[in-house]
Short mmCIF file of C-alpha atoms in Angstrom, two decimals:
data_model
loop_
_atom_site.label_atom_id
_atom_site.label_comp_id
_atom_site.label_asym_id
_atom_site.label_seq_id
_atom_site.Cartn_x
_atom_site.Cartn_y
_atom_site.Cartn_z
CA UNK A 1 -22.46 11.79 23.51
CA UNK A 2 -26.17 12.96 24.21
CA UNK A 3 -26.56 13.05 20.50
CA UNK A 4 -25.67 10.10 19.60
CA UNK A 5 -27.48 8.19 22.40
CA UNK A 6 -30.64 10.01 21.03
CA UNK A 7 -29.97 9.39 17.39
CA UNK A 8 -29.92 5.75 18.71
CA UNK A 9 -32.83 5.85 20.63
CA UNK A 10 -34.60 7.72 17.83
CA UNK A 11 -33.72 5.25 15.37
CA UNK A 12 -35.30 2.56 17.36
CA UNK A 13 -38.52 4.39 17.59
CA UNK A 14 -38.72 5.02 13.89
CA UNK A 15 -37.97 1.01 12.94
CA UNK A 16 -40.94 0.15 14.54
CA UNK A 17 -42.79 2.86 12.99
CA UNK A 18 -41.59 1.48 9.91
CA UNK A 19 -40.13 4.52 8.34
CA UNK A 20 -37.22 3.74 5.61
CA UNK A 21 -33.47 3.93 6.74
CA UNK A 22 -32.48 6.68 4.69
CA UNK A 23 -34.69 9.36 6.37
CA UNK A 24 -33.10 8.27 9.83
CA UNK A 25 -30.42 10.55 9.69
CA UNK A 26 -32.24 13.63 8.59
CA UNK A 27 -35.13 13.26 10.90
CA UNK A 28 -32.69 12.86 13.78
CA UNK A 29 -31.10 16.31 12.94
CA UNK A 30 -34.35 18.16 12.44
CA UNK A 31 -35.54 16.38 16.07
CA UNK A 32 -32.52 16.93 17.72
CA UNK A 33 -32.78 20.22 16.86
CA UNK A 34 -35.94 20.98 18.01
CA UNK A 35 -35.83 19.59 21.26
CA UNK A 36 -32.45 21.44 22.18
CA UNK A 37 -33.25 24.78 20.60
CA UNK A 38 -37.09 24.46 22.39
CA UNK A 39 -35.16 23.50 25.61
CA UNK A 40 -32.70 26.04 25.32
CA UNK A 41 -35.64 28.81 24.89
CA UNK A 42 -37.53 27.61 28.05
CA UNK A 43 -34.33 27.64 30.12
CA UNK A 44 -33.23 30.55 29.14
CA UNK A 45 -36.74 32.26 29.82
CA UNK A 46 -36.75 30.73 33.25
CA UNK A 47 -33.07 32.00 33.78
CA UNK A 48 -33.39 35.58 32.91
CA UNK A 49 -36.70 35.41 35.20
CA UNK A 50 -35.35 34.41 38.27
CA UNK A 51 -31.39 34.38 38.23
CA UNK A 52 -31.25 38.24 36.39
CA UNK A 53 -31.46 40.82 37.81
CA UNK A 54 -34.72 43.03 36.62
CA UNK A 55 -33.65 45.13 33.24
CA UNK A 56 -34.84 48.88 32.89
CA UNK A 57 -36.83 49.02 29.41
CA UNK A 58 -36.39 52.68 29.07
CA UNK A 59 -32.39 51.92 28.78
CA UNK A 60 -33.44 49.62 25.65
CA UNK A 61 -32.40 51.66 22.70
CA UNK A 62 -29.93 54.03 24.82
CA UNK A 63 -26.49 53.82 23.17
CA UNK A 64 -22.76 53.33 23.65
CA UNK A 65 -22.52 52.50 27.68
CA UNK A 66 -26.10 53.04 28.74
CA UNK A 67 -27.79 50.18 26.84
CA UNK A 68 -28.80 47.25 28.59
CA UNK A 69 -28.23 44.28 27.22
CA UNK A 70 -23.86 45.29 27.83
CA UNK A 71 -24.68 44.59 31.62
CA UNK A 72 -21.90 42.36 33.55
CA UNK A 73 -22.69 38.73 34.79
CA UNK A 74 -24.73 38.55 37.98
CA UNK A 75 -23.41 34.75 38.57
CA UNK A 76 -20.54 34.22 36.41
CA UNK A 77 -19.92 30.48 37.21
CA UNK A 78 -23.67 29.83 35.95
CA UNK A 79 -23.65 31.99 32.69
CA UNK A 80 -20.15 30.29 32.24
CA UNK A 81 -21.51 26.65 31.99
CA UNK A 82 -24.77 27.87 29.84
CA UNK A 83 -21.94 29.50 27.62
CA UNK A 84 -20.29 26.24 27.02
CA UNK A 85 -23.22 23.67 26.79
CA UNK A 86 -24.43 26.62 24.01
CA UNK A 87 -20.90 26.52 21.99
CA UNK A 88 -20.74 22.57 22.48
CA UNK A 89 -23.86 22.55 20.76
CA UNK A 90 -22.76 24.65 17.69
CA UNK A 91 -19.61 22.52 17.20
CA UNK A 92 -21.95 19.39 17.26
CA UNK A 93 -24.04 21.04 14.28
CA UNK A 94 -20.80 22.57 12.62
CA UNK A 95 -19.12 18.76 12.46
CA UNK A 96 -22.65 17.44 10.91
CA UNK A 97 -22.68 20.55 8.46
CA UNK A 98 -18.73 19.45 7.83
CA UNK A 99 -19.75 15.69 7.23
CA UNK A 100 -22.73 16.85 4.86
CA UNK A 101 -20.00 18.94 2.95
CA UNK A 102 -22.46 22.35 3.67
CA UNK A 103 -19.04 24.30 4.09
CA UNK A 104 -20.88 27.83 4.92
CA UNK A 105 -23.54 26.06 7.39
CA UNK A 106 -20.41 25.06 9.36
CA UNK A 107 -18.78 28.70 8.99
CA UNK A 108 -21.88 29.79 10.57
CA UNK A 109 -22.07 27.42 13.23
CA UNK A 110 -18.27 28.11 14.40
CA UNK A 111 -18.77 32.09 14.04
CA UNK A 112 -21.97 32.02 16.21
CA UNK A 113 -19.74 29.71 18.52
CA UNK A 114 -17.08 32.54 18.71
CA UNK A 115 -19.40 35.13 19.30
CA UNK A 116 -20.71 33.28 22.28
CA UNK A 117 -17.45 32.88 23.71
CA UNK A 118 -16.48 36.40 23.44
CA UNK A 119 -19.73 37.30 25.31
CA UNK A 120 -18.47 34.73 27.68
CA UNK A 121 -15.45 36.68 28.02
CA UNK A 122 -16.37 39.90 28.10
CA UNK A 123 -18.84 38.77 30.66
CA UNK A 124 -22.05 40.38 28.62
CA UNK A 125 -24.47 37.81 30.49
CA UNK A 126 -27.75 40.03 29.08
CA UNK A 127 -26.30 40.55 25.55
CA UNK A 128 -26.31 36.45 25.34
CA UNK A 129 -28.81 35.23 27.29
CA UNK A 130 -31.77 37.55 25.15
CA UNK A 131 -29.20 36.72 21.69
CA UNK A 132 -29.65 32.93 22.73
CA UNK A 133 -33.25 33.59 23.12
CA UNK A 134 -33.65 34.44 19.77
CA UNK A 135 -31.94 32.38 17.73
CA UNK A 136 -33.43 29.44 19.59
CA UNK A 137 -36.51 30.20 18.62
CA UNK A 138 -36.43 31.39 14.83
CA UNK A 139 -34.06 28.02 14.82
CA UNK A 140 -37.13 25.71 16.35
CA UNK A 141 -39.30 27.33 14.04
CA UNK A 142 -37.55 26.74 11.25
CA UNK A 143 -36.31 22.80 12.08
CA UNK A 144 -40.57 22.34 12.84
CA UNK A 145 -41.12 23.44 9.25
CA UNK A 146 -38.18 21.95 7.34
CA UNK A 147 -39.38 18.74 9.45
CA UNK A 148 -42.72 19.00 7.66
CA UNK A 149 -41.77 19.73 4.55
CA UNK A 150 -39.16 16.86 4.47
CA UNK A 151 -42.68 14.73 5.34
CA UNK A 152 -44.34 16.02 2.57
CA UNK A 153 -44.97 14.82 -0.99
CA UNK A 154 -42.85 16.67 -3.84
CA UNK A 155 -45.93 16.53 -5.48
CA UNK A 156 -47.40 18.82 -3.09
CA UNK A 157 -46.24 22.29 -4.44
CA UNK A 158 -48.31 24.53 -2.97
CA UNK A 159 -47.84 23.37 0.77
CA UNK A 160 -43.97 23.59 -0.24
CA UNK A 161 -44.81 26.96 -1.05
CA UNK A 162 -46.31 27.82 1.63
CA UNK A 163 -43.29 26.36 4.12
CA UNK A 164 -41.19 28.40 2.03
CA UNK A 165 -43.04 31.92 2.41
CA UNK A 166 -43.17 31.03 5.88
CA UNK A 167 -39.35 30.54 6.70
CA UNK A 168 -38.38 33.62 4.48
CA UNK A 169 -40.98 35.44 6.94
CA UNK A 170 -39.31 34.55 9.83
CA UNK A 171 -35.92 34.73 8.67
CA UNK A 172 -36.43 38.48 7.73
CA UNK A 173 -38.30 39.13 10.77
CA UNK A 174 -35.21 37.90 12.52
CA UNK A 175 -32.22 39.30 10.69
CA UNK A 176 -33.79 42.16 8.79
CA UNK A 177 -35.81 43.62 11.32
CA UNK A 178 -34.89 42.08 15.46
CA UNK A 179 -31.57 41.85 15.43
CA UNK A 180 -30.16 44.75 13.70
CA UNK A 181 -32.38 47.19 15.52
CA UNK A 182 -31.44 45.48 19.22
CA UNK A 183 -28.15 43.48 18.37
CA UNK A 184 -26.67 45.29 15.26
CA UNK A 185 -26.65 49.14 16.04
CA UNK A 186 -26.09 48.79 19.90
CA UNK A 187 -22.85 46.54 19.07
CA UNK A 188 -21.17 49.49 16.66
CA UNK A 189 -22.13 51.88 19.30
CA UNK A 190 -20.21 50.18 21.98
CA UNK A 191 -17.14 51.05 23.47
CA UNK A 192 -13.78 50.41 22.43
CA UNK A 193 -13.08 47.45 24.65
CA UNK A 194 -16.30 45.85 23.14
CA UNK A 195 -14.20 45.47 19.50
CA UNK A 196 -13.98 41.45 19.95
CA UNK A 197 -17.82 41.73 19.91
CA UNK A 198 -18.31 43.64 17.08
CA UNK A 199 -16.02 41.62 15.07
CA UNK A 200 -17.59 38.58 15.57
CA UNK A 201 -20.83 39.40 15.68
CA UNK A 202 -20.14 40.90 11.93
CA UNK A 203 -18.39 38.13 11.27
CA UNK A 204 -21.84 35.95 11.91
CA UNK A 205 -24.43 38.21 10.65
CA UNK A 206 -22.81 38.45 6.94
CA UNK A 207 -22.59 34.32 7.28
CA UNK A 208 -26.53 34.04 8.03
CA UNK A 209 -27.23 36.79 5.05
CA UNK A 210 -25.02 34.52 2.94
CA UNK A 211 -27.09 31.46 3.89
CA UNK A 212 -30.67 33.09 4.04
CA UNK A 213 -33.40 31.96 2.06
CA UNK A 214 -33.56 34.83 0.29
CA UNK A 215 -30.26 34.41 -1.35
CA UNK A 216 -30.92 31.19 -2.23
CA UNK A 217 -33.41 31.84 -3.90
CA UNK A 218 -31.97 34.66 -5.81
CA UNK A 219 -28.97 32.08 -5.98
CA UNK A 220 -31.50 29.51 -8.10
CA UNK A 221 -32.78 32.04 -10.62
CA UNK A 222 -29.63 33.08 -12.18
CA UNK A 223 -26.95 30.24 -11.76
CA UNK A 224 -29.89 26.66 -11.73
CA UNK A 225 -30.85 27.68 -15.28
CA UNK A 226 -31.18 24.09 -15.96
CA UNK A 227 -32.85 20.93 -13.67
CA UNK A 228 -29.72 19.05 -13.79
CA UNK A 229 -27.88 22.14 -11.90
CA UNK A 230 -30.14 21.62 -8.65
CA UNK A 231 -31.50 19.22 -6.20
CA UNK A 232 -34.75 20.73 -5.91
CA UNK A 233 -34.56 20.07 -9.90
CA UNK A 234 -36.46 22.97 -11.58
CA UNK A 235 -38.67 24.03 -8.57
CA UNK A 236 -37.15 26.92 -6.47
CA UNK A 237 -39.00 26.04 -3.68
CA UNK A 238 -37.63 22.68 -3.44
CA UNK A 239 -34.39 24.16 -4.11
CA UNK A 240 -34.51 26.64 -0.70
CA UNK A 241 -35.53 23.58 1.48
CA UNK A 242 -32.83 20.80 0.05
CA UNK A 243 -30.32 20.03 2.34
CA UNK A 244 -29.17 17.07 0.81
CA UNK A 245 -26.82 18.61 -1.53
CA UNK A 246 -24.12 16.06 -0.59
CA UNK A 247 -26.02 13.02 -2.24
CA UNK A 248 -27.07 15.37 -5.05
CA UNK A 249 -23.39 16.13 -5.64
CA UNK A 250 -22.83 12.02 -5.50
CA UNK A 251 -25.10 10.79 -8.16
CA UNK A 252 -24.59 13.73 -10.40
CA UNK A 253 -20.81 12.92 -10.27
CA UNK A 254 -21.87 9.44 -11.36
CA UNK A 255 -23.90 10.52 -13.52
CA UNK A 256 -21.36 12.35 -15.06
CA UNK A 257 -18.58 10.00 -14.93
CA UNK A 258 -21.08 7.07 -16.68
CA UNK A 259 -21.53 9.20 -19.49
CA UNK A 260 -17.57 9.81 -19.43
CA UNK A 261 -17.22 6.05 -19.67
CA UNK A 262 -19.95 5.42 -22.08
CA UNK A 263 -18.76 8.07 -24.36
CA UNK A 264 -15.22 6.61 -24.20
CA UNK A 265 -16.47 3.05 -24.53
CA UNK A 266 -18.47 4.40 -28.06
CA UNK A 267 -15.14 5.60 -29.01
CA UNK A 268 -13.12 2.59 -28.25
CA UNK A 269 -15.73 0.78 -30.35
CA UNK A 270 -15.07 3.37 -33.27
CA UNK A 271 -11.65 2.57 -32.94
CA UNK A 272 -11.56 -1.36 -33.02
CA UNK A 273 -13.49 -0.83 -36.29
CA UNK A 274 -11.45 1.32 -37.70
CA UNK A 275 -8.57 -1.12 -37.10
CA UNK A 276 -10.31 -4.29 -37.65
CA UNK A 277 -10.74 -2.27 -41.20
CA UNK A 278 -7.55 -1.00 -41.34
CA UNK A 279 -6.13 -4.75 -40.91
CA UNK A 280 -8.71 -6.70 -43.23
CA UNK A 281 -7.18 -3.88 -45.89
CA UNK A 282 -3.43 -4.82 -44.96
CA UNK A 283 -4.48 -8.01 -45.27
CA UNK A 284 -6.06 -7.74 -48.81
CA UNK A 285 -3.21 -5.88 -50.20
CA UNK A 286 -0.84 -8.31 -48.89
CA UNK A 287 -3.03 -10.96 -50.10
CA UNK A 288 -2.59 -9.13 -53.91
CA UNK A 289 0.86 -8.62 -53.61
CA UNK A 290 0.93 -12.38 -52.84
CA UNK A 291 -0.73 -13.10 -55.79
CA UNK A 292 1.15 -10.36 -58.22
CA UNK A 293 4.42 -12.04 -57.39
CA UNK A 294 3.14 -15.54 -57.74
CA UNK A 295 1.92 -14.51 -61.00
CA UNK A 296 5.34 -12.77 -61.99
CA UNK A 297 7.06 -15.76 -61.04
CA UNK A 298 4.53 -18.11 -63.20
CA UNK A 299 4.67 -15.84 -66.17
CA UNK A 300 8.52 -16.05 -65.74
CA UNK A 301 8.87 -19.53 -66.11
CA UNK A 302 6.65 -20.03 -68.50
CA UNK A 303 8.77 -16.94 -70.38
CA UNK A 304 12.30 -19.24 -69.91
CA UNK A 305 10.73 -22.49 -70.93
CA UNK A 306 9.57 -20.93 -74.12
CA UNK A 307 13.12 -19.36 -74.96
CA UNK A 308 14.40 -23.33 -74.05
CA UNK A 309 12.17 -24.70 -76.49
CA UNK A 310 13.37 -22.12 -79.36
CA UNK A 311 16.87 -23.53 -80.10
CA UNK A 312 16.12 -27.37 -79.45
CA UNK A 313 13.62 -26.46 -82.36
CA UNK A 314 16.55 -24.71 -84.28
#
């Protein structure tokens, strides 16, 4: 309900700065976005300030039951309604992924969702709160630059390019090189009752590698051989930062089925000749045989009257 208030209110603000009706929906998302992910990193800074209690650092990189980020709740009715705005949030994004058709954006989405939910219920308050933290912030990062490059010319390569190096930087900074060393290893060192976690938390790590940058990329240089197979066209830049895949997917299907109908329509057309020709020919020979037997017929009487002249002569 908060989104869609906003996406009106939005809306309204971008009429009068007279920007066209098909970027409303896309700038929404990207500012929606940023303003819950930024407000989700400054409450959740405030929270683990004053509602947490104070974390050792030398118990940072301790494993299996010493670590401490696998502390219990301190106020379990709080971290319980943080949990749930949080998941509420990632089904919003995972039904706009859905309605976009981005299949493995949505996957994502709901994984994270479940992971949340099993911190919820395993009561890891620390393991979610500095997770949260995190994400939030690589994801306001990245909205802030997909929101400038969907502002920018396509003309404008090398600011694209430089958007581009930026988010990869991030994302590996993130996912190659955060979490794995302070998520990752103390998750598969935790104890047996912790399986739920691990699972899930698997489960969404392989879904972000699957939807990094990186892999799109790689994704563009062997399968996008051609500009018709992409909606970044024949720049792999472009490619990494379209999210508009769905109306790409449209117009190529019309695309495709015009030149279906134009190629059958060509073919009709060779075919009504063909039989307009085959018919004139009918016609013609029927038109001979016509005359054939006509002439037959003339010959024929001509051939009797002769024979009835012959005896009156006699």
């Amino acid at each position: 309900i908060v989104f869609l208030y906003f996406k009106r209110l939005l809306k309204g603000l971008l009429r009068l700065g007279r920007v066209q009706g098909r970027n409303f929906s896309q700038l929404a998302q990207y500012l929606w976005n940023i303003c819950f992910n930024a407000t989700a990193m400054l409450f959740l800074t405030l929270y683990r300030i004053l509602l947490m209690r104070p974390a050792d650092a030398s118990d940072k990189y301790f494993p299996q039951y010493n670590n401490v980020i696998f502390a219990s709740t301190c106020d379990a009715g709080k971290f319980e309604v943080i949990t749930l705005v949080l998941v509420a949030f990632e089904v919003v994004t995972a039904v706009l992924h859905l309605s976009k058709c981005d299949y493995s954006e949505a996957f994502s989405n709901a994984l994270y969702g479940a992971l949340l939910m099993s911190c919820l219920w395993l009561r890891l308050e620390t393991y979610s709160v500095q997770l949260n933290f995190h994400v939030a912030m690589y994801r306001t990062f990245r909205e802030l630059l997909l929101l400038c490059s969907s502002q920018m010319d396509a003309a404008a390569h090398t600011h694209l390019t430089f958007v581009v190096t930026v988010t990869i930087c991030t994302w590996c900074y993130l996912f190659l090189n955060l979490l794995p060393f302070e998520f990752l290893i103390p998750t598969l060192n935790a104890r047996k009752d912790h399986f739920p976690l691990k699972v899930w938390f698997w489960l969404w790590y392989c879904s972000c590698i699957w939807n990094s940058p990186l892999l799109k990329l790689l994704y563009h240089k062997i399968y996008h051989t051609y500009p018709y197979d992409c909606a970044g066209g024949a720049s792999a830049v472009r490619c990494i930062l379209s999210d508009d895949w769905q109306r790409f997917r449209h117009f190529r299907n019309l695309e495709h089925a015009f030149c279906e109908l134009k190629l059958h329509l060509s073919k009709e057309n060779v075919h009504s000749t063909h039989t307009n020709d085959s018919a004139n020919a009918q016609a013609t020979a029927f038109q001979t045989i016509k005359c054939v037997v006509a002439l037959k017929r003339k010959l024929k009487r001509l051939r009797e009257n002769r024979e009835l002249q012959h005896p009156k002569d006699e």
